[in-house]
Amino acid sequence: MAKNNVIIKNGVRFEVAKYLKKVAPKCTKVVIITDNNVFMLYEADISASLKNAGINVCTFVMEAGEQHKNIQTYEAMINFVADAKLTREDVIIALGGGVVGDLAGFVAATYMRGIKVIQMPTTLLACIDSSIGGKTGFDLPQGKNLIGAFHQPSAILIDLETLKTLPKEEFQNGLGEGIKYAFLIGNEMIELLKEGLEDGNLLDFVTRCVDYKLDIVNKDEKESGLRKLLNLGHTLGHAIEKESNYTIPHGLAVTKGTLCVANASVNYGKLQKQAYLDAIEICKKYDLDYTISYDIKSLIKNIQMDKKMHADGDISFVDIEDLGKCVIRTVSIKELEEYLTK
Amino acid sequence: MAKNNVIIKNGVRFEVAKYLKKVAPKCTKVVIITDNNVFMLYEADISASLKNAGINVCTFVMEAGEQHKNIQTYEAMINFVADAKLTREDVIIALGGGVVGDLAGFVAATYMRGIKVIQMPTTLLACIDSSIGGKTGFDLPQGKNLIGAFHQPSAILIDLETLKTLPKEEFQNGLGEGIKYAFLIGNEMIELLKEGLEDGNLLDFVTRCVDYKLDIVNKDEKESGLRKLLNLGHTLGHAIEKESNYTIPHGLAVTKGTLCVANASVNYGKLQKQAYLDAIEICKKYDLDYTISYDIKSLIKNIQMDKKMHADGDISFVDIEDLGKCVIRTVSIKELEEYLTK
């Protein structure tokens, strides 16, 4: 998607109608999909902006939480959208974190074989990661995100003010993916994180992450190659989430996974130890628990069900060669286990 | 999709492994999705072909019937696929009619954000229409095909022998769409249908329909323009299906819809009356009931929920200008009603 359809700006939630008209001029009805936490905080601002512009608004409120990212919630949402009689010209707005964005995006992807969606991420994690790139879907009991589709948003509206009301754990969760970006992008990100994410730094940090991810997604939307880089820390991260029965949030699991890979890279004489120590320092500064309390062998078993597995049993795995230089490797489960446990 | 990935051939069901290897060389596991009728007749031939080539096969059997084209069946199917641990390199084979093809196609579209599907249509309707073009999905109580995605099959294998076991009504159902193609393609199709669809003629008839549809779909996959032509007879047809509570099969409903449009076209001095009379003769020859026993106003009401409706209340409607010459028109509900009831 075009960069000028991503707006990162304080108070953009009061101008939703303006950006909606730009990307969906024929839209007359909007379904806002959100969760009960975000609904109380911001839904009124957005629906007011739309109603003032003469657009009909219906709002679906789901219960917050990853455990609701399932087929029951999807079914309730898409029935709501059908009852609201949305047409192909109309728009769904996903207002919330990753769970809301993934589900609402998939509803938009599959209602009438695809209608427009505008992502309005309200968590740091969703701002820098899940709202960008068009991955949508939900979980099955057999694994995370096993059902899904690629469906690019027509616009992404990021209101940094909404991050001010985030609970501490949610901000930490976003920082978890932030540490992944630091290893992907390089030293300037480490410096930003060490300095602290107040005001201007937060805008800078979010913008760098968004730009980096958009560049990659625009080159490889369907993750046939390059885009796999964004899975740094995710192979192990997903397994950690599952092993914890999803009590460890996604971003934090990715930090754990990323630092485990960084540690292995240092052990193999690739990554400079200082970068690893900087990352640890950042984790401590923001009170992120980067340790892994699970047996690596049981995590590896979990990885075998991971969707990145090839038919021949090998998996795609993102390795750190140096700060700002990551590579995609295809390895067997055994090789991965050896690499991570040296 | 490329024409050389569509195989129309007697006995192709015994050679499935050969064509599968061509389009999915890394595939080691296949889930065949079929219904209880087709399972008894042909599943063994296909799974034998695959097993002999060293491919693992699991088969999901759904209960036959449009009433099962719903989210419950979808959920059961995709859970089955996840339990079978299919990877991104593996393949789903849709063996059956339109219901199986649409559901299995949507499972393939949404499992891990999309894996390969091979369509093996076993009804005339699926052979000439629903297996081609990548439309997948299922029904909601609010309307037919309200949930769906575009997902092109990697191959379409049409075994004309499987049409020999079709119940008469199923063959008639396919012919219903065949009459639509006759108006789209032109006089040579009318001649074929008048002559009869024995042996060589059946191959000729199916091949012409497939070629015509593939050409259009390859030019306009997502139905933003040209592809809408294929909806000739469908605006009314869908409403007839719904009004009959789906007791009137799809193809027959399309014939009724098409002939209603043809009649209007004759009334407005566009289509030659002879073409309309030929179509009636064909309906009689094959014992197709082309009459409409519902009130047109109540059908029009049903159309308002149809997915082809624009946000401003207008709908896309395919009109017949002459035999082999159809056009897409955008009309209001009122204009449509007037046109069809002159």
XYZ file of C-alpha atoms in Angstrom:
684
model
C 0.000 0.000 0.000
C 1.012 3.590 -0.585
C 2.840 5.353 2.263
C 0.582 8.386 1.978
C -2.344 6.256 3.133
C -0.621 5.773 6.479
C -1.249 8.748 8.752
C 0.703 8.939 12.026
C -0.579 11.951 13.909
C -1.899 13.073 17.283
C -5.690 13.432 17.187
C -6.215 11.805 13.783
C -9.226 10.033 15.337
C -11.178 13.295 15.091
C -10.560 13.437 11.316
C -11.512 9.908 10.339
C -14.256 11.005 7.925
C -11.763 13.048 5.893
C -9.435 10.108 5.313
C -12.304 7.686 4.774
C -13.740 9.820 1.961
C -10.323 9.818 0.320
C -10.077 6.046 0.068
C -13.785 5.140 -0.196
C -15.657 8.034 -1.816
C -18.845 5.990 -2.352
C -19.060 4.703 1.224
C -22.311 5.496 3.016
C -22.124 2.999 5.900
C -19.365 1.996 8.274
C -19.142 -0.832 10.763
C -16.634 -0.046 13.506
C -15.246 -3.198 15.093
C -13.644 -2.695 18.485
C -13.316 -4.266 21.943
C -14.925 -3.277 25.226
C -11.805 -1.481 26.509
C -11.211 0.667 23.444
C -14.918 1.258 22.941
C -15.129 3.180 26.242
C -12.138 5.337 25.353
C -12.270 6.272 21.677
C -15.250 4.913 19.751
C -17.341 8.037 20.366
C -14.682 10.289 18.789
C -14.602 8.238 15.627
C -18.319 7.697 15.225
C -18.897 11.419 15.835
C -16.462 12.290 13.052
C -18.274 9.908 10.692
C -21.817 10.884 11.665
C -20.993 14.562 11.253
C -19.982 13.725 7.693
C -23.346 12.038 7.067
C -22.126 8.457 7.252
C -24.170 5.738 8.962
C -22.273 3.984 11.731
C -22.913 0.675 13.513
C -20.441 -0.582 16.083
C -19.620 -4.164 17.015
C -17.974 -4.563 20.399
C -16.112 -7.782 21.128
C -14.749 -8.864 24.467
C -11.066 -7.987 24.700
C -8.497 -10.769 24.697
C -6.613 -13.207 22.467
C -8.830 -16.071 23.717
C -11.691 -14.502 21.745
C -9.747 -14.483 18.464
C -11.720 -17.499 17.290
C -14.353 -18.641 14.839
C -17.236 -17.812 17.201
C -16.251 -14.144 17.333
C -15.684 -14.106 13.565
C -19.133 -15.555 12.969
C -20.782 -13.002 15.269
C -18.930 -10.155 13.526
C -19.729 -11.151 9.981
C -23.390 -11.728 10.848
C -23.435 -8.235 12.320
C -21.957 -6.815 9.117
C -24.513 -8.696 6.984
C -27.356 -7.510 9.223
C -26.065 -3.953 8.795
C -26.400 -4.602 5.034
C -22.960 -3.289 4.169
C -22.363 -3.182 0.420
C -19.142 -3.559 -1.538
C -18.597 0.207 -1.454
C -18.776 0.389 2.344
C -16.010 0.166 4.896
C -15.078 -1.657 8.085
C -12.970 0.239 10.621
C -10.820 -1.883 12.919
C -10.341 0.131 16.101
C -8.129 -1.562 18.642
C -5.131 -3.810 19.084
C -3.905 -6.813 17.142
C -6.823 -9.089 17.965
C -9.400 -6.586 16.739
C -7.290 -5.730 13.682
C -6.769 -9.358 12.681
C -10.419 -10.332 13.109
C -11.927 -7.192 11.568
C -9.426 -7.431 8.711
C -10.495 -11.016 8.035
C -14.164 -10.051 8.161
C -13.398 -7.375 5.534
C -11.357 -9.897 3.520
C -14.174 -12.421 3.384
C -17.420 -10.427 3.427
C -18.688 -10.438 -0.170
C -15.201 -11.682 -1.136
C -13.567 -8.551 0.200
C -14.528 -5.010 1.132
C -12.358 -2.115 2.323
C -10.920 -1.940 5.823
C -9.278 0.968 7.610
C -6.977 -0.027 10.438
C -6.906 2.260 13.474
C -4.431 0.580 15.817
C -4.601 1.695 19.436
C -1.786 -0.386 20.919
C 1.927 0.069 20.310
C 2.129 -3.492 18.995
C -0.629 -2.907 16.458
C 0.819 0.490 15.442
C 4.268 -0.803 14.604
C 3.412 -4.276 13.446
C 0.064 -6.041 13.162
C -1.930 -3.238 11.491
C 0.590 -3.087 8.628
C 0.922 -5.649 5.886
C -2.541 -7.121 5.458
C -2.192 -10.310 7.480
C -5.632 -11.084 8.874
C -7.244 -14.067 10.539
C -7.821 -15.908 13.766
C -6.671 -18.873 15.822
C -7.703 -22.523 15.791
C -7.249 -24.812 18.776
C -4.502 -26.443 16.656
C -2.467 -23.259 16.342
C -2.284 -19.494 16.188
C -3.412 -17.685 13.030
C -4.121 -20.959 11.236
C -7.078 -19.362 9.470
C -6.437 -16.190 7.544
C -6.051 -14.195 4.373
C -3.913 -11.409 2.996
C -6.046 -8.270 2.751
C -4.333 -4.886 2.604
C -5.991 -2.052 4.520
C -7.080 0.923 2.419
C -5.666 3.239 5.069
C -3.922 3.031 8.438
C -4.668 5.843 10.873
C -2.337 5.906 13.876
C -3.292 8.306 16.656
C -0.335 8.375 19.035
C -2.534 9.915 21.725
C -4.316 6.593 22.079
C -1.048 5.049 23.265
C -1.108 7.279 26.348
C -3.971 5.277 27.858
C -2.239 1.939 27.323
C -1.687 -0.180 30.433
C 2.027 -0.605 31.169
C 1.981 -4.287 30.127
C 0.500 -3.382 26.748
C 3.195 -0.806 26.086
C 5.810 -3.395 27.077
C 4.167 -5.855 24.716
C 4.681 -3.431 21.836
C 8.250 -2.765 22.851
C 8.809 -6.493 22.519
C 8.294 -6.242 18.755
C 10.264 -2.989 18.913
C 13.345 -4.902 20.003
C 12.897 -7.175 16.994
C 12.887 -4.083 14.752
C 16.044 -2.838 16.458
C 17.933 -5.945 15.329
C 16.422 -5.680 11.834
C 16.967 -1.939 11.308
C 20.162 -1.315 13.233
C 21.914 0.863 15.758
C 19.791 4.033 15.432
C 16.854 2.053 16.825
C 18.929 0.786 19.757
C 19.904 4.392 20.521
C 16.267 5.571 20.402
C 15.190 2.819 22.778
C 18.084 3.507 25.152
C 17.197 7.206 25.182
C 13.503 6.606 25.928
C 10.275 6.906 23.970
C 8.997 10.257 25.144
C 7.112 12.504 22.690
C 9.232 13.114 19.598
C 11.120 9.868 20.081
C 7.869 7.876 20.043
C 6.825 9.421 16.723
C 10.291 8.734 15.343
C 10.270 5.161 16.623
C 6.787 4.334 15.270
C 7.528 5.984 11.915
C 10.771 4.038 11.443
C 9.069 0.723 12.246
C 6.110 1.464 9.940
C 8.378 2.577 7.071
C 10.592 -0.474 7.419
C 7.670 -2.887 7.429
C 5.820 -1.152 4.576
C 8.929 -1.251 2.391
C 9.268 -4.981 2.903
C 5.570 -5.767 2.495
C 5.365 -3.730 -0.708
C 8.206 -5.827 -2.132
C 6.848 -9.191 -0.967
C 3.201 -9.035 0.071
C 2.582 -12.774 0.272
C 5.699 -13.622 2.264
C 7.338 -15.746 -0.391
C 10.783 -14.454 0.566
C 11.953 -11.124 1.960
C 8.919 -10.625 4.212
C 9.941 -13.646 6.260
C 12.601 -11.371 7.804
C 9.825 -9.846 9.901
C 9.470 -13.233 11.579
C 12.675 -12.685 13.520
C 12.043 -14.083 16.994
C 8.652 -15.454 15.941
C 9.435 -19.125 15.395
C 10.416 -19.486 19.028
C 8.045 -16.698 20.092
C 4.945 -18.497 18.839
C 6.029 -21.670 20.599
C 6.551 -19.737 23.850
C 3.099 -18.180 23.574
C 1.524 -21.587 23.016
C 3.525 -23.280 25.792
C 2.384 -20.544 28.185
C -1.193 -21.140 27.065
C -1.126 -17.561 25.756
C -0.518 -16.034 29.166
C 2.736 -14.541 27.833
C 1.739 -11.780 25.404
C 2.892 -11.899 21.784
C 5.374 -9.018 21.837
C 7.097 -10.233 24.961
C 7.330 -13.741 23.498
C 8.968 -12.240 20.404
C 11.530 -10.431 22.571
C 12.354 -13.716 24.274
C 12.646 -15.421 20.900
C 14.734 -12.604 19.419
C 17.147 -12.500 22.337
C 17.540 -16.266 22.242
C 18.553 -15.978 18.570
C 20.804 -12.992 19.358
C 22.495 -14.999 22.092
C 23.099 -17.915 19.697
C 24.475 -15.499 17.110
C 26.929 -14.103 19.672
C 27.913 -17.649 20.666
C 28.700 -18.420 17.024
C 30.883 -15.334 16.780
C 28.581 -13.355 14.492
C 26.708 -10.634 16.385
C 28.856 -8.248 18.477
C 28.309 -8.979 22.133
C 27.731 -5.237 22.788
C 24.507 -5.239 20.719
C 23.188 -8.143 22.753
C 24.111 -6.368 25.997
C 22.425 -3.170 24.782
C 19.258 -5.126 24.096
C 19.390 -6.607 27.595
C 19.888 -3.112 29.009
C 16.818 -1.921 27.089
C 14.776 -4.825 28.419
C 15.811 -3.898 31.953
C 15.082 -0.202 31.385
C 11.524 -1.028 30.294
C 11.123 -3.900 32.747
C 10.747 -6.555 30.015
C 11.328 -10.125 31.134
C 13.506 -11.555 28.354
C 14.252 -14.901 30.012
C 12.799 -18.198 28.788
C 11.511 -20.514 31.476
C 10.521 -23.404 29.186
C 12.475 -26.422 28.045
C 13.799 -25.688 24.575
C 13.032 -29.258 23.404
C 9.374 -28.903 24.232
C 9.302 -25.536 22.447
C 10.843 -27.143 19.379
C 8.093 -29.765 19.408
C 5.562 -26.957 19.328
C 7.356 -25.418 16.358
C 6.666 -28.547 14.312
C 3.014 -27.517 14.098
C 4.011 -23.966 13.213
C 2.747 -22.792 9.862
C 6.203 -21.865 8.617
C 7.087 -25.538 8.331
C 7.876 -26.852 4.851
C 6.388 -30.124 3.608
C 9.765 -31.845 3.974
C 9.917 -30.987 7.682
C 12.343 -28.060 7.372
C 11.444 -24.639 8.682
C 12.178 -21.043 7.753
C 14.151 -19.420 10.523
C 15.429 -15.832 10.740
C 18.992 -15.531 11.980
C 20.934 -12.453 13.060
C 24.219 -12.002 11.205
C 24.889 -8.605 12.731
C 22.992 -5.607 14.097
C 20.767 -4.431 11.205
C 21.594 -7.486 9.133
C 19.315 -10.509 9.379
C 18.959 -13.468 7.018
C 16.371 -16.159 6.311
C 17.677 -19.702 6.689
C 15.989 -23.016 5.931
C 16.925 -25.531 8.603
C 15.784 -28.859 9.934
C 14.207 -29.037 13.368
C 17.370 -30.797 14.610
C 19.672 -28.091 13.249
C 17.534 -25.404 14.871
C 17.670 -27.173 18.205
C 21.456 -27.507 18.005
C 21.894 -23.888 16.977
C 19.793 -22.509 19.799
C 21.242 -24.713 22.540
C 24.984 -24.449 21.876
C -4.990 -19.444 -14.646
C -3.279 -21.043 -17.623
C -5.478 -23.060 -19.977
C -3.047 -25.962 -19.944
C -3.832 -26.523 -16.267
C -7.404 -27.371 -17.203
C -7.667 -30.992 -18.304
C -10.948 -32.168 -19.831
C -10.632 -35.874 -20.445
C -12.353 -39.198 -19.869
C -10.671 -41.092 -17.035
C -8.477 -38.230 -15.826
C -9.396 -39.293 -12.262
C -6.983 -42.215 -12.608
C -4.105 -39.833 -13.380
C -4.557 -37.287 -10.603
C -1.084 -37.868 -9.149
C 0.546 -36.941 -12.461
C -1.183 -33.565 -12.658
C -0.765 -32.897 -8.949
C 3.010 -33.336 -9.179
C 3.053 -30.853 -12.028
C 1.456 -28.038 -10.035
C 2.653 -28.933 -6.527
C 5.969 -30.761 -6.777
C 6.689 -30.531 -3.023
C 3.288 -31.836 -1.934
C 3.426 -34.896 0.330
C -0.090 -34.810 1.785
C -3.514 -34.293 0.264
C -6.880 -33.739 1.870
C -9.690 -34.753 -0.481
C -12.925 -32.927 0.314
C -16.036 -34.538 -1.103
C -19.657 -35.338 -0.277
C -21.274 -38.660 0.623
C -22.666 -39.225 -2.887
C -19.448 -38.621 -4.782
C -17.373 -40.382 -2.142
C -19.082 -43.707 -2.926
C -18.507 -43.318 -6.654
C -15.072 -41.830 -7.293
C -13.024 -41.113 -4.178
C -11.318 -44.522 -4.283
C -10.012 -43.928 -7.830
C -8.409 -40.651 -6.850
C -6.944 -41.719 -3.545
C -5.524 -44.857 -5.230
C -3.796 -42.713 -7.847
C -2.286 -40.537 -5.117
C -1.304 -43.348 -2.759
C 0.391 -45.214 -5.599
C 2.519 -42.111 -6.109
C 3.526 -42.126 -2.429
C 1.281 -39.283 -1.325
C -0.563 -39.360 2.003
C -4.306 -38.968 1.632
C -7.000 -38.066 4.179
C -10.589 -37.610 3.054
C -13.258 -35.363 4.525
C -16.799 -36.354 3.588
C -19.543 -33.765 4.000
C -23.252 -34.384 3.708
C -24.440 -33.452 0.222
C -26.641 -30.403 -0.236
C -26.657 -26.614 -0.452
C -28.133 -26.417 3.069
C -24.752 -27.599 4.382
C -22.821 -24.812 2.650
C -22.496 -22.972 5.938
C -20.031 -21.958 8.611
C -20.479 -25.207 10.577
C -19.301 -27.310 7.643
C -16.447 -24.865 6.963
C -15.325 -25.099 10.588
C -15.404 -28.900 10.537
C -13.417 -28.974 7.285
C -10.689 -26.578 8.338
C -10.285 -28.354 11.670
C -9.878 -31.579 9.739
C -7.200 -29.995 7.552
C -5.367 -28.624 10.603
C -5.564 -32.024 12.337
C -4.105 -33.598 9.193
C -1.214 -31.128 9.659
C -1.221 -29.949 6.056
C 1.631 -27.550 5.333
C 1.843 -24.702 2.844
C 3.264 -27.044 0.204
C 0.343 -29.469 0.433
C -2.867 -29.571 -1.548
C -6.618 -29.789 -1.072
C -8.616 -31.591 -3.756
C -12.245 -30.545 -4.145
C -14.092 -33.565 -5.542
C -17.746 -32.928 -6.233
C -20.219 -30.310 -7.302
C -20.462 -26.593 -6.644
C -21.076 -26.849 -2.907
C -17.984 -28.978 -2.346
C -15.916 -26.824 -4.705
C -16.928 -23.542 -3.074
C -16.355 -24.780 0.475
C -13.131 -26.668 -0.220
C -11.861 -23.715 -2.243
C -12.544 -21.380 0.669
C -10.823 -23.754 3.084
C -7.786 -23.675 0.778
C -8.059 -19.877 0.496
C -8.021 -19.367 4.251
C -5.941 -22.206 5.712
C -2.558 -20.651 6.563
C -3.645 -17.681 4.425
C -3.898 -19.824 1.331
C -2.715 -23.206 0.084
C -3.185 -24.883 -3.295
C -6.478 -26.398 -4.385
C -7.240 -28.681 -7.328
C -10.837 -28.620 -8.464
C -12.294 -31.909 -9.691
C -15.873 -31.040 -10.609
C -18.233 -34.011 -10.948
C -21.429 -32.207 -11.923
C -22.128 -30.481 -15.220
C -22.746 -27.222 -13.373
C -19.400 -27.359 -11.609
C -17.590 -28.413 -14.814
C -18.786 -25.491 -16.894
C -19.086 -22.854 -14.231
C -18.408 -23.004 -10.506
C -15.045 -24.810 -10.618
C -13.611 -22.099 -12.898
C -12.664 -18.623 -11.801
C -11.687 -18.933 -8.166
C -14.881 -17.808 -6.474
C -15.081 -19.651 -3.166
C -17.173 -19.323 -0.034
C -20.388 -20.234 1.676
C -23.819 -18.907 2.579
C -25.052 -16.899 5.548
C -28.669 -16.908 6.680
C -28.730 -13.326 5.312
C -27.778 -14.378 1.791
C -26.022 -16.758 -0.558
C -22.244 -16.617 -0.883
C -22.004 -13.675 1.507
C -18.755 -15.061 2.878
C -16.009 -15.786 0.404
C -12.677 -15.104 -1.240
C -11.116 -15.225 -4.677
C -8.708 -18.148 -4.790
C -7.714 -19.558 -8.160
C -7.334 -23.350 -8.375
C -3.895 -24.613 -9.351
C -5.510 -27.094 -11.724
C -8.993 -28.142 -12.828
C -9.408 -31.804 -13.736
C -12.680 -32.572 -15.513
C -13.485 -36.238 -15.984
C -16.484 -36.353 -18.308
C -17.123 -39.972 -17.293
C -18.250 -38.733 -13.882
C -21.133 -36.926 -15.560
C -22.592 -40.279 -16.650
C -23.628 -41.091 -13.089
C -25.360 -37.747 -12.557
C -29.031 -37.896 -11.609
C -31.216 -36.377 -14.321
C -32.020 -33.310 -12.194
C -28.342 -32.607 -11.688
C -27.657 -32.747 -15.415
C -30.598 -30.396 -15.962
C -29.196 -28.079 -13.324
C -25.960 -27.805 -15.302
C -27.837 -27.248 -18.531
C -29.441 -24.281 -16.802
C -26.110 -22.480 -16.754
C -25.508 -23.890 -20.237
C -28.423 -21.836 -21.552
C -26.845 -18.738 -20.018
C -23.634 -19.517 -21.947
C -25.659 -19.939 -25.137
C -26.850 -16.324 -24.898
C -23.338 -15.139 -24.013
C -21.433 -17.104 -26.675
C -23.905 -17.239 -29.526
C -25.615 -19.389 -32.086
C -23.122 -22.286 -32.232
C -24.040 -23.085 -28.628
C -27.756 -23.029 -29.420
C -27.096 -25.475 -32.278
C -25.105 -27.824 -30.024
C -27.856 -27.851 -27.425
C -30.555 -28.420 -30.032
C -28.553 -31.334 -31.478
C -28.043 -33.019 -28.091
C -25.107 -33.505 -25.759
C -24.065 -37.053 -26.624
C -20.348 -37.930 -26.520
C -18.390 -35.593 -28.794
C -20.957 -32.839 -28.385
C -20.619 -32.934 -24.606
C -16.843 -32.507 -24.846
C -17.337 -29.666 -27.312
C -19.985 -28.014 -25.141
C -17.955 -28.226 -21.907
C -14.784 -27.044 -23.645
C -16.512 -23.982 -25.150
C -18.002 -22.990 -21.794
C -14.690 -23.470 -19.961
C -12.724 -21.530 -22.592
C -15.219 -18.676 -22.584
C -15.216 -18.354 -18.798
C -11.430 -18.702 -18.461
C -10.877 -15.950 -21.025
C -13.100 -13.580 -19.097
C -11.730 -14.473 -15.679
C -8.154 -14.066 -16.857
C -9.003 -10.539 -17.992
C -10.964 -9.568 -14.865
C -10.345 -11.910 -11.968
C -11.950 -9.797 -9.240
C -15.122 -8.975 -11.180
C -14.552 -5.254 -11.406
C -16.050 -5.146 -14.909
C -16.131 -7.688 -17.725
C -16.580 -10.694 -15.445
C -19.977 -9.409 -14.397
C -21.204 -10.657 -17.801
C -21.155 -14.154 -16.339
C -23.898 -13.028 -13.974
C -26.445 -13.088 -16.796
C -29.623 -14.487 -15.259
C -28.112 -14.457 -11.777
C -29.624 -11.311 -10.281
C -33.075 -12.766 -10.681
C -31.790 -16.335 -10.334
C -30.412 -15.793 -6.833
C -33.674 -14.194 -5.762
C -35.633 -17.154 -7.167
C -33.403 -19.593 -5.293
C -33.893 -17.697 -2.052
C -37.661 -17.274 -2.529
C -37.943 -21.040 -3.079
C -35.940 -21.595 0.098
C -33.295 -23.205 -2.116
C -35.604 -25.954 -3.345
C -35.070 -24.705 -6.917
C -31.492 -25.597 -7.866
C -29.048 -22.861 -8.893
C -28.716 -23.719 -12.593
C -32.444 -23.964 -13.106
C -32.938 -20.644 -11.314
C -30.372 -19.106 -13.686
C -32.296 -20.438 -16.703
C -35.471 -18.872 -15.367
C -33.619 -15.603 -14.773
C -31.958 -15.691 -18.195
C -35.177 -16.393 -20.065
C -36.949 -13.635 -18.180
C -34.238 -11.202 -19.366
C -34.379 -12.675 -22.891
C -38.129 -12.160 -22.937
C -37.743 -8.524 -21.854
C -35.080 -8.018 -24.519
C -37.461 -9.364 -27.190
C -40.227 -7.114 -25.837
C -37.940 -4.110 -26.220
C -37.170 -5.090 -29.802
C -33.556 -6.083 -29.222
C -33.142 -9.884 -29.193
C -34.564 -11.726 -32.238
C -37.631 -13.651 -31.174
C -36.248 -16.804 -32.854
C -33.369 -17.024 -30.366
C -35.820 -16.853 -27.488
C -37.997 -19.558 -29.097
C -34.926 -21.749 -29.672
C -34.046 -21.458 -26.001
C -37.594 -22.440 -25.049
C -37.339 -25.411 -27.420
C -34.099 -26.458 -25.739
C -35.722 -26.189 -22.302
C -38.542 -28.432 -23.500
C -36.140 -30.924 -25.094
C -34.274 -31.328 -21.792
C -37.409 -30.996 -19.669
C -36.267 -27.767 -17.958
C -38.981 -25.758 -16.274
C -38.231 -22.186 -17.341
C -41.352 -20.588 -15.889
C -41.304 -18.303 -12.849
C -44.031 -18.885 -10.318
C -43.104 -16.044 -7.945
C -44.274 -12.480 -7.806
C -41.648 -10.319 -9.494
C -42.020 -7.597 -6.836
C -41.162 -9.948 -4.041
C -38.169 -11.207 -6.051
C -36.999 -7.623 -6.520
C -37.156 -7.125 -2.750
C -34.858 -10.104 -2.346
C -32.436 -8.581 -4.850
C -31.933 -5.590 -2.565
C -29.894 -7.789 -0.239
C -27.965 -9.231 -3.174
C -24.272 -8.605 -3.050
C -24.163 -6.960 -6.461
C -25.924 -3.932 -5.041
C -24.015 -0.633 -5.054
C -23.950 1.639 -2.020
C -26.271 4.104 -3.743
C -28.936 1.430 -4.180
C -28.287 0.715 -7.854
C -27.453 -2.760 -9.056
C -25.372 -4.313 -11.793
C -27.609 -6.147 -14.195
C -26.668 -8.112 -17.319
C -28.874 -7.448 -20.302
C -29.098 -9.288 -23.637
C -28.640 -7.022 -26.662
C -28.590 -9.905 -29.095
C -27.612 -13.575 -29.232
C -23.919 -13.677 -28.276
C -23.938 -10.015 -27.273
C -24.635 -9.162 -23.647
C -23.901 -5.954 -21.745
C -23.579 -4.887 -18.126
C -25.967 -2.129 -17.077
C -26.224 -0.219 -13.811
C -29.863 0.339 -12.961
C -32.004 1.292 -10.012
C -34.247 -1.321 -8.454
C -37.245 0.531 -9.909
C -35.799 0.565 -13.439
C -35.096 -3.149 -13.192
C -38.634 -3.851 -12.091
C -40.067 -1.809 -14.968
C -37.774 -3.457 -17.497
C -38.647 -6.976 -16.457
C -42.388 -6.454 -16.175
C -43.137 -4.602 -19.425
